[in-house]
mmCIF file with all atom_site columns, C-alpha atoms in Angstrom:
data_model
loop_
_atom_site.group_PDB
_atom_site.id
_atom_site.type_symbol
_atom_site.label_atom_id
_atom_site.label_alt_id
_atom_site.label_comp_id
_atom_site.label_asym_id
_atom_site.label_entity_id
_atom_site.label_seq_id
_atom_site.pdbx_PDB_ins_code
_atom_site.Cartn_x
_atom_site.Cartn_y
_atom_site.Cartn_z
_atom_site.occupancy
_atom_site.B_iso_or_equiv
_atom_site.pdbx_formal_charge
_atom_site.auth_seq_id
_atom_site.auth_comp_id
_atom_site.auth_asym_id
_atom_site.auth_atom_id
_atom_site.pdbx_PDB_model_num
ATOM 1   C CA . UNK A 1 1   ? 14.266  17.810  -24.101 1.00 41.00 ? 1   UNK A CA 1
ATOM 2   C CA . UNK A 1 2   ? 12.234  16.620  -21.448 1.00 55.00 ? 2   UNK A CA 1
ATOM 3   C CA . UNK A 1 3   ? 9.397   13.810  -22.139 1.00 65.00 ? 3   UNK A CA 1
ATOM 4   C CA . UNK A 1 4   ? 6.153   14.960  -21.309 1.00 74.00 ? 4   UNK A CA 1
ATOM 5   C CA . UNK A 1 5   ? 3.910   12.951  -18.916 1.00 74.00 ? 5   UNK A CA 1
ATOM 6   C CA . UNK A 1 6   ? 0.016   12.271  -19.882 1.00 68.00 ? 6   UNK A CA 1
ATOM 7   C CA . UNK A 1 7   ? -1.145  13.889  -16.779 1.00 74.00 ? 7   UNK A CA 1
ATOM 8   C CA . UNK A 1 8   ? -0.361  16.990  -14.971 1.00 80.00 ? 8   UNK A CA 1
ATOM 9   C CA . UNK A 1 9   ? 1.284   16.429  -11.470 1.00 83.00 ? 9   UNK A CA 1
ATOM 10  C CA . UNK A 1 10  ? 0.621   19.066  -8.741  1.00 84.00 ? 10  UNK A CA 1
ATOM 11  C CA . UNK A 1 11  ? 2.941   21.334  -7.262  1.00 86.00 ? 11  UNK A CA 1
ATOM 12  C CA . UNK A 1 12  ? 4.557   19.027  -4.406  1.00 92.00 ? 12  UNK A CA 1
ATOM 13  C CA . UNK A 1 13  ? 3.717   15.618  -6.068  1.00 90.00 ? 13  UNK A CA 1
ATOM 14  C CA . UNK A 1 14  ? 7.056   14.611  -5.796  1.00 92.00 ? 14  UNK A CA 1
ATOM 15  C CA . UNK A 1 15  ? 8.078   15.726  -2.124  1.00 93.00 ? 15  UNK A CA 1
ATOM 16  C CA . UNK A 1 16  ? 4.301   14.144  -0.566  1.00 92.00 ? 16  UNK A CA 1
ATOM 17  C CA . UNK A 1 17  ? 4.920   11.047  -2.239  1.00 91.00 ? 17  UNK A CA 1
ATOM 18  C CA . UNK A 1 18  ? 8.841   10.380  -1.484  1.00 93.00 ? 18  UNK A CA 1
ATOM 19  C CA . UNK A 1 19  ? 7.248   11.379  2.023   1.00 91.00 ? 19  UNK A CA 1
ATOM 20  C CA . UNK A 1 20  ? 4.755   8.791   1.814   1.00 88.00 ? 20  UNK A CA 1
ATOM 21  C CA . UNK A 1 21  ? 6.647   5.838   0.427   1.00 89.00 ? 21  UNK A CA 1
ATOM 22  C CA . UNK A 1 22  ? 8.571   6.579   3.472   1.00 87.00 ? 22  UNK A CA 1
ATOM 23  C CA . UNK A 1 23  ? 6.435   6.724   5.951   1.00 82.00 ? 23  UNK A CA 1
ATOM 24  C CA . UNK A 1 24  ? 5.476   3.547   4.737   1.00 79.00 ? 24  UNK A CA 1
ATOM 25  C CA . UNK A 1 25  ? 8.604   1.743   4.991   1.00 81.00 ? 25  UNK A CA 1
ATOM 26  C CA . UNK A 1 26  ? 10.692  2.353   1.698   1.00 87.00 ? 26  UNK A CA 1
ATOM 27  C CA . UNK A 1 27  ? 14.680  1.804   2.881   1.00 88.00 ? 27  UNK A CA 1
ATOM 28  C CA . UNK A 1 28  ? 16.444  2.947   -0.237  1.00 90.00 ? 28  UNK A CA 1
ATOM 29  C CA . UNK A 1 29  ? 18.984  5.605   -0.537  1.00 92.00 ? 29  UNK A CA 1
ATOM 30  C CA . UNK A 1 30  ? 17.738  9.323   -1.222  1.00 93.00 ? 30  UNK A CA 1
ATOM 31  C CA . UNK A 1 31  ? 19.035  8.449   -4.887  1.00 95.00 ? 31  UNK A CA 1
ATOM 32  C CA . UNK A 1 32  ? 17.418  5.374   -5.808  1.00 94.00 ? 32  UNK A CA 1
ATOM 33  C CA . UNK A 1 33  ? 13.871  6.966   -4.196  1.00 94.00 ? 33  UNK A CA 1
ATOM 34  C CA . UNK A 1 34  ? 15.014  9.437   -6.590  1.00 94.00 ? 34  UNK A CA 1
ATOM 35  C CA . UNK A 1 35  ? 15.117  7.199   -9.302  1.00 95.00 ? 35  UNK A CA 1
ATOM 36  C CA . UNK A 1 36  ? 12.288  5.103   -8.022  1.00 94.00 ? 36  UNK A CA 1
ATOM 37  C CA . UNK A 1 37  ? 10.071  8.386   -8.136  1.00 94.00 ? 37  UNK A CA 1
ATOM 38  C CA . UNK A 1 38  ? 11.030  8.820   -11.622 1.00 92.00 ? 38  UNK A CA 1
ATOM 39  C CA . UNK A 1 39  ? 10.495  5.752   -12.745 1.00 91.00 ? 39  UNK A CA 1
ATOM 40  C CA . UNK A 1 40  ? 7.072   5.620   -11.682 1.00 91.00 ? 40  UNK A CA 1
ATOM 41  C CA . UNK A 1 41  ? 5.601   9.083   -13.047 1.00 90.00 ? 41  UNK A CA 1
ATOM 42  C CA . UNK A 1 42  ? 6.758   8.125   -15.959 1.00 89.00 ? 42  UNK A CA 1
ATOM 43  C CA . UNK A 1 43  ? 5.533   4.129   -16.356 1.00 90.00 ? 43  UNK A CA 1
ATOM 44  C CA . UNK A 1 44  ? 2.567   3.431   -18.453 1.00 89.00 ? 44  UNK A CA 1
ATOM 45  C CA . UNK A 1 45  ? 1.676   -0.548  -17.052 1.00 91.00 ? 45  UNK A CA 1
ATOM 46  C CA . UNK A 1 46  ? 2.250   -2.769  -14.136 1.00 89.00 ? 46  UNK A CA 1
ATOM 47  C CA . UNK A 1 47  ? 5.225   -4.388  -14.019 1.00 88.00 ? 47  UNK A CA 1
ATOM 48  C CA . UNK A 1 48  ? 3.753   -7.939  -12.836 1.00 84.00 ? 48  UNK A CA 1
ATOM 49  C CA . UNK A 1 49  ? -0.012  -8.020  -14.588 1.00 85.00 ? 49  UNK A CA 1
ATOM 50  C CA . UNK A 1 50  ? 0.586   -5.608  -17.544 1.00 89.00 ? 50  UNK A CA 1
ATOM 51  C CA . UNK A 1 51  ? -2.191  -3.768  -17.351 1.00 90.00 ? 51  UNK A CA 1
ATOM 52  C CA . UNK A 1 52  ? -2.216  0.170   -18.391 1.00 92.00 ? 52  UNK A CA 1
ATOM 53  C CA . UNK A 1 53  ? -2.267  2.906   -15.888 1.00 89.00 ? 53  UNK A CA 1
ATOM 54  C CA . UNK A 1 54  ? -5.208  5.023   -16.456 1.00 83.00 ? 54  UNK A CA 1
ATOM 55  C CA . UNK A 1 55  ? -4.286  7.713   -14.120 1.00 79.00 ? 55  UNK A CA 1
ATOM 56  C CA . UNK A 1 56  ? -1.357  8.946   -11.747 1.00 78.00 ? 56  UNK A CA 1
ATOM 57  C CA . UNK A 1 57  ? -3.148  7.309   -9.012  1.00 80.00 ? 57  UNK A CA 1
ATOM 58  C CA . UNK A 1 58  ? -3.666  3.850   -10.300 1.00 82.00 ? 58  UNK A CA 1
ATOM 59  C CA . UNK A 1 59  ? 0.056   3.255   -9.636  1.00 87.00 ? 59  UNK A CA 1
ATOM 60  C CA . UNK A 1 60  ? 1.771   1.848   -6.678  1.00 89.00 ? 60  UNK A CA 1
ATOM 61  C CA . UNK A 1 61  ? 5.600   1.586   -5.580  1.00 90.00 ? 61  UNK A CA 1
ATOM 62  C CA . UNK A 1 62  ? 5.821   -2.122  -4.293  1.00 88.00 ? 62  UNK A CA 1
ATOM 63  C CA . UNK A 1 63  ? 8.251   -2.750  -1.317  1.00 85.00 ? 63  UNK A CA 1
ATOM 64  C CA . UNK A 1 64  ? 8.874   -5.664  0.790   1.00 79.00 ? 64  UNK A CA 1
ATOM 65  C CA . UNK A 1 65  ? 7.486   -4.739  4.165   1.00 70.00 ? 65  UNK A CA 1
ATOM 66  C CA . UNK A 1 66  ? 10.142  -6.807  6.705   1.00 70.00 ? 66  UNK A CA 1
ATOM 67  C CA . UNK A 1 67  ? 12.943  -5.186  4.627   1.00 78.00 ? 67  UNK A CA 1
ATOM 68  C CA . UNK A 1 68  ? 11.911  -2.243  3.234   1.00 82.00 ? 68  UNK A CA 1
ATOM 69  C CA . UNK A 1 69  ? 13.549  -2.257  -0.095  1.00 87.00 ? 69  UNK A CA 1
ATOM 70  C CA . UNK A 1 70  ? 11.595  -1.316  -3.598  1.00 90.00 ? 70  UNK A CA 1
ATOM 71  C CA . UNK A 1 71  ? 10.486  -4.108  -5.883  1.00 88.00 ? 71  UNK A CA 1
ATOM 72  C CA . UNK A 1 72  ? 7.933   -2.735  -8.745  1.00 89.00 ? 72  UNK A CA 1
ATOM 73  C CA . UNK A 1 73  ? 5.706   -0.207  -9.809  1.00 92.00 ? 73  UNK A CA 1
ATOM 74  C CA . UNK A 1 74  ? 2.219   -1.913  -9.558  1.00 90.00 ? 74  UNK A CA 1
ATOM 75  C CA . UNK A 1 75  ? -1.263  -1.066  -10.306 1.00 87.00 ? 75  UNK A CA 1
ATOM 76  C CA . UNK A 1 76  ? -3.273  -0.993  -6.639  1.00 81.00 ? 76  UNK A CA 1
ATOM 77  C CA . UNK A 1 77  ? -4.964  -4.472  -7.375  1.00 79.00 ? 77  UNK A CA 1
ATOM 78  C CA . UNK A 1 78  ? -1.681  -5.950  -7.456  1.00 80.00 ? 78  UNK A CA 1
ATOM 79  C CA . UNK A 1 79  ? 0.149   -3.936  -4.829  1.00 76.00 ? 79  UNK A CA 1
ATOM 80  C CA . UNK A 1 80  ? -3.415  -5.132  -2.800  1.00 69.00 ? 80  UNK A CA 1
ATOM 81  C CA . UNK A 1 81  ? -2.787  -8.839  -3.850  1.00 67.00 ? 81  UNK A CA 1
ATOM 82  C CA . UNK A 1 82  ? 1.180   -9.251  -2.387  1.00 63.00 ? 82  UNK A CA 1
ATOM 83  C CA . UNK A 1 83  ? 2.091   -12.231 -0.756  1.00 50.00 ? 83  UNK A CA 1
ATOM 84  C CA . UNK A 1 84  ? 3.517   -9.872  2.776   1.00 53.00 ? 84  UNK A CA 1
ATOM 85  C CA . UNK A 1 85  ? 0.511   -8.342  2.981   1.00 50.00 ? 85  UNK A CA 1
ATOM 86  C CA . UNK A 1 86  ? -1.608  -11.168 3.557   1.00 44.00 ? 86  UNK A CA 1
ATOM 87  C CA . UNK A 1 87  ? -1.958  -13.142 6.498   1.00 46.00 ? 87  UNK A CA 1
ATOM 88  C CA . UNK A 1 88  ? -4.391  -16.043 6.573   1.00 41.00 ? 88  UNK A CA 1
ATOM 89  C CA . UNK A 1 89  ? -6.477  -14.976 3.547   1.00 44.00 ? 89  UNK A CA 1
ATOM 90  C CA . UNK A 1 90  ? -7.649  -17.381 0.434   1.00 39.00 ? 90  UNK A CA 1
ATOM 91  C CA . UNK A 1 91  ? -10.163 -14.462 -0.145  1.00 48.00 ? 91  UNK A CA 1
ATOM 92  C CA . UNK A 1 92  ? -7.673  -11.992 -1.268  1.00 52.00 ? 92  UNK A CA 1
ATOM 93  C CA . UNK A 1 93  ? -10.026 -9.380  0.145   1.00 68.00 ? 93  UNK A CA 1
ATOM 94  C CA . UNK A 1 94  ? -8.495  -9.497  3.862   1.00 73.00 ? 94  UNK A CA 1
ATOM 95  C CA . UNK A 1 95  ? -4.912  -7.610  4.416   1.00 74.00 ? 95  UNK A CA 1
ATOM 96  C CA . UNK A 1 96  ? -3.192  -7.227  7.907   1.00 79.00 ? 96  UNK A CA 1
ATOM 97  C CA . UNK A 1 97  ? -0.283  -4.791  6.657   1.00 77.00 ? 97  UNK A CA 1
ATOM 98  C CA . UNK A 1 98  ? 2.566   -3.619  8.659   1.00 76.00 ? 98  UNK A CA 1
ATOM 99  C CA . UNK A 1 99  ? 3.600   -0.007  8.084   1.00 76.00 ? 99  UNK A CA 1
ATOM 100 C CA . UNK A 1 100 ? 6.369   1.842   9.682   1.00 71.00 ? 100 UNK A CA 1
ATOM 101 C CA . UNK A 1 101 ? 5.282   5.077   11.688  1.00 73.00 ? 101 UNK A CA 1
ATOM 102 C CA . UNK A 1 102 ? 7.437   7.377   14.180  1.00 72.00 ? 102 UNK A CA 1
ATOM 103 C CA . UNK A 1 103 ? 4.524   8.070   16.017  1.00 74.00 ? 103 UNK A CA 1
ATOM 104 C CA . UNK A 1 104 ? 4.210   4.300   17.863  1.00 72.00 ? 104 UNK A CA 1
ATOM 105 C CA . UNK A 1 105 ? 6.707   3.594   20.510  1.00 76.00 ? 105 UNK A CA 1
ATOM 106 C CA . UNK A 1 106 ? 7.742   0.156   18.510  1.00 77.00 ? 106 UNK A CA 1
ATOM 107 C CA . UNK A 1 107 ? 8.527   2.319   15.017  1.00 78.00 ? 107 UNK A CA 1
ATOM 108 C CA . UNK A 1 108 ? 5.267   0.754   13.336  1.00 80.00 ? 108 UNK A CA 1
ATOM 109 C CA . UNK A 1 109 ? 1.298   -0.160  13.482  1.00 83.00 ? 109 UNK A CA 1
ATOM 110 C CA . UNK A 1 110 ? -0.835  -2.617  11.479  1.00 83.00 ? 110 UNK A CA 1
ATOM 111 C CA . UNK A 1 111 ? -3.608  -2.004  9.383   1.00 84.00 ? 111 UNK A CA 1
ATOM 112 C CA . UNK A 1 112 ? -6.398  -4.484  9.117   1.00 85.00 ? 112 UNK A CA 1
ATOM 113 C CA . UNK A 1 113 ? -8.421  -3.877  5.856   1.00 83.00 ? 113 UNK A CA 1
ATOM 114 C CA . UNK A 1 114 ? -11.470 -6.223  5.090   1.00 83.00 ? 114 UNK A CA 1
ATOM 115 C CA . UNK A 1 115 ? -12.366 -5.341  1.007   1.00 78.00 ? 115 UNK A CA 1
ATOM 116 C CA . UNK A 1 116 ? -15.995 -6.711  0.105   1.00 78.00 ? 116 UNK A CA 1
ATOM 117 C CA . UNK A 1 117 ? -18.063 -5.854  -3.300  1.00 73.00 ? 117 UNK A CA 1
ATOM 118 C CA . UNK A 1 118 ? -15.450 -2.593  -4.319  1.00 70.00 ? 118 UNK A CA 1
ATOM 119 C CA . UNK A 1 119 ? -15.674 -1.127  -1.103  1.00 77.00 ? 119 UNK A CA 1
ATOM 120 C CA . UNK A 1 120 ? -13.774 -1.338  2.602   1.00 81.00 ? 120 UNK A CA 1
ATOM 121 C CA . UNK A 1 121 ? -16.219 -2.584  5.137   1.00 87.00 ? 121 UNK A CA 1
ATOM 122 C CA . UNK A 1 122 ? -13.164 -2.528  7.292   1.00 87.00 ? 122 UNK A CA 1
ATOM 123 C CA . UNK A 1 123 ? -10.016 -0.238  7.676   1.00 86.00 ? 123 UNK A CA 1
ATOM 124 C CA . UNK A 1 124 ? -8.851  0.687   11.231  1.00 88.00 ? 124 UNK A CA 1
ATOM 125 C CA . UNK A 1 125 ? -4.902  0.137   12.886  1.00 88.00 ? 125 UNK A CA 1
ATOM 126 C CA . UNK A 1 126 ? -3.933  -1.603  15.967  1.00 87.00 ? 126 UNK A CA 1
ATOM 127 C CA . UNK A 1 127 ? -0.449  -1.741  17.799  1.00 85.00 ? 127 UNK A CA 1
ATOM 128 C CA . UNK A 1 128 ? 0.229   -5.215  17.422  1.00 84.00 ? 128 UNK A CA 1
ATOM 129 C CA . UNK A 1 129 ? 0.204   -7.862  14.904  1.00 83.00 ? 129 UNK A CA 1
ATOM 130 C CA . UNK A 1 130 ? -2.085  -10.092 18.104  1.00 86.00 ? 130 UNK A CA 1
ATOM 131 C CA . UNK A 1 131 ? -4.894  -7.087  18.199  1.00 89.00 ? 131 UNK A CA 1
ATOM 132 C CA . UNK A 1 132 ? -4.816  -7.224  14.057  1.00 86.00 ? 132 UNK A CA 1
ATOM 133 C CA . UNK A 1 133 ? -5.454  -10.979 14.158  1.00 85.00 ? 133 UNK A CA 1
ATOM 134 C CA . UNK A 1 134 ? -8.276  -10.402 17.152  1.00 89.00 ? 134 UNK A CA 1
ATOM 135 C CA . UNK A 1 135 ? -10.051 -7.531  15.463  1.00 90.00 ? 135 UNK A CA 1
ATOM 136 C CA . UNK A 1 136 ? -10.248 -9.193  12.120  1.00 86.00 ? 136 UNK A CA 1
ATOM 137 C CA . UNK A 1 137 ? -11.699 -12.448 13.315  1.00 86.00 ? 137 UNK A CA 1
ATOM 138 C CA . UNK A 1 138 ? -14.254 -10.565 15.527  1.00 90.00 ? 138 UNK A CA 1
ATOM 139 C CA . UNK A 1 139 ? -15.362 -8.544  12.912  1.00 89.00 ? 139 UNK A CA 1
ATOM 140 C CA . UNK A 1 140 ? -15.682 -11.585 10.752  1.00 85.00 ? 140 UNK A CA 1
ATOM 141 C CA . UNK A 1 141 ? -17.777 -13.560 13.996  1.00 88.00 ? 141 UNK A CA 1
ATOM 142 C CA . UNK A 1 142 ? -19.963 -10.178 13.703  1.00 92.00 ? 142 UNK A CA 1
ATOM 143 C CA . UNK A 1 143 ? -20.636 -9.805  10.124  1.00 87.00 ? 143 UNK A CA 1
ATOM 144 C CA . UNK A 1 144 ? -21.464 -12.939 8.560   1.00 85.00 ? 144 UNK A CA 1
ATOM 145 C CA . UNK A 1 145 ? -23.444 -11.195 5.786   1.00 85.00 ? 145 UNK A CA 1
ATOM 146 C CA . UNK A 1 146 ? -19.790 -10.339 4.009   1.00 79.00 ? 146 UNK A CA 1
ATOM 147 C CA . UNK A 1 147 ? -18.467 -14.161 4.271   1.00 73.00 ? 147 UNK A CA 1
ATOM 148 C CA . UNK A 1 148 ? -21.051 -16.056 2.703   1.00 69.00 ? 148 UNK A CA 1
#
């Protein structure tokens, strides 16, 4: 008998977000994403804080992003807190991620995300991990209000 889940998933839940984690960088064999996938509709906490999920979308799959392979199923404050997601932050509120994309010559972009008070006051992608860096320190020379 199959265990029911305490939300309702929509009709190509699983195929968009096997997609996604892949387009993202997850390098795992078709049957661990399998499993992977799994695992995480059905987990009810975050494997490194503990907290509860309180919807579908509070959950994250964790992956290393210079190799690629799965760690944990996260809630998005930890997944947002990672150690290889971070570069030059004691804020924990400025990411320069790597993500892996077909559509860039090199196989991937960055995204630079700046998170003040709950919301993004920066989210935008550059080529290179040198225009990340640049953009991110001019848009902290140009908004002082956030880094008080």
């Amino acid at each position: 008998m199959e265990e029911e889940l305490p939300f309702e998933l929509l009709k190509r839940h699983k195929s968009y977000t096997i997609y996604q984690w892949k387009k993202n960088g997850l390098i795992e064999t078709d049957e661990m994403i399998l499993e992977i996938y799994e695992g995480s509709i059905r987990a009810s906490n975050c494997e490194l804080c503990g907290n509860a999920f309180k919807s579908l979308r509070d959950r994250c799959m964790d992956h290393c992003h210079e190799t690629g392979k799965f760690r944990n199923i996260v809630c998005n404050k930890c997944n947002l807190q990672k150690s290889d997601r971070k570069v030059t932050s004691n804020t924990r509120e400025i990411y320069i991620s790597k993500c892996k994309s077909k559509n860039y010559k090199q196989g991937f972009y960055y995204i630079i995300q700046i998170f003040r008070n709950g919301k993004y006051v920066l989210s935008t992608t550059t080529q290179t991990l040198e225009e990340a860096i640049e953009v991110r320190d001019k848009f902290i020379l140009e908004n002082p209000q956030y880094f008080k």
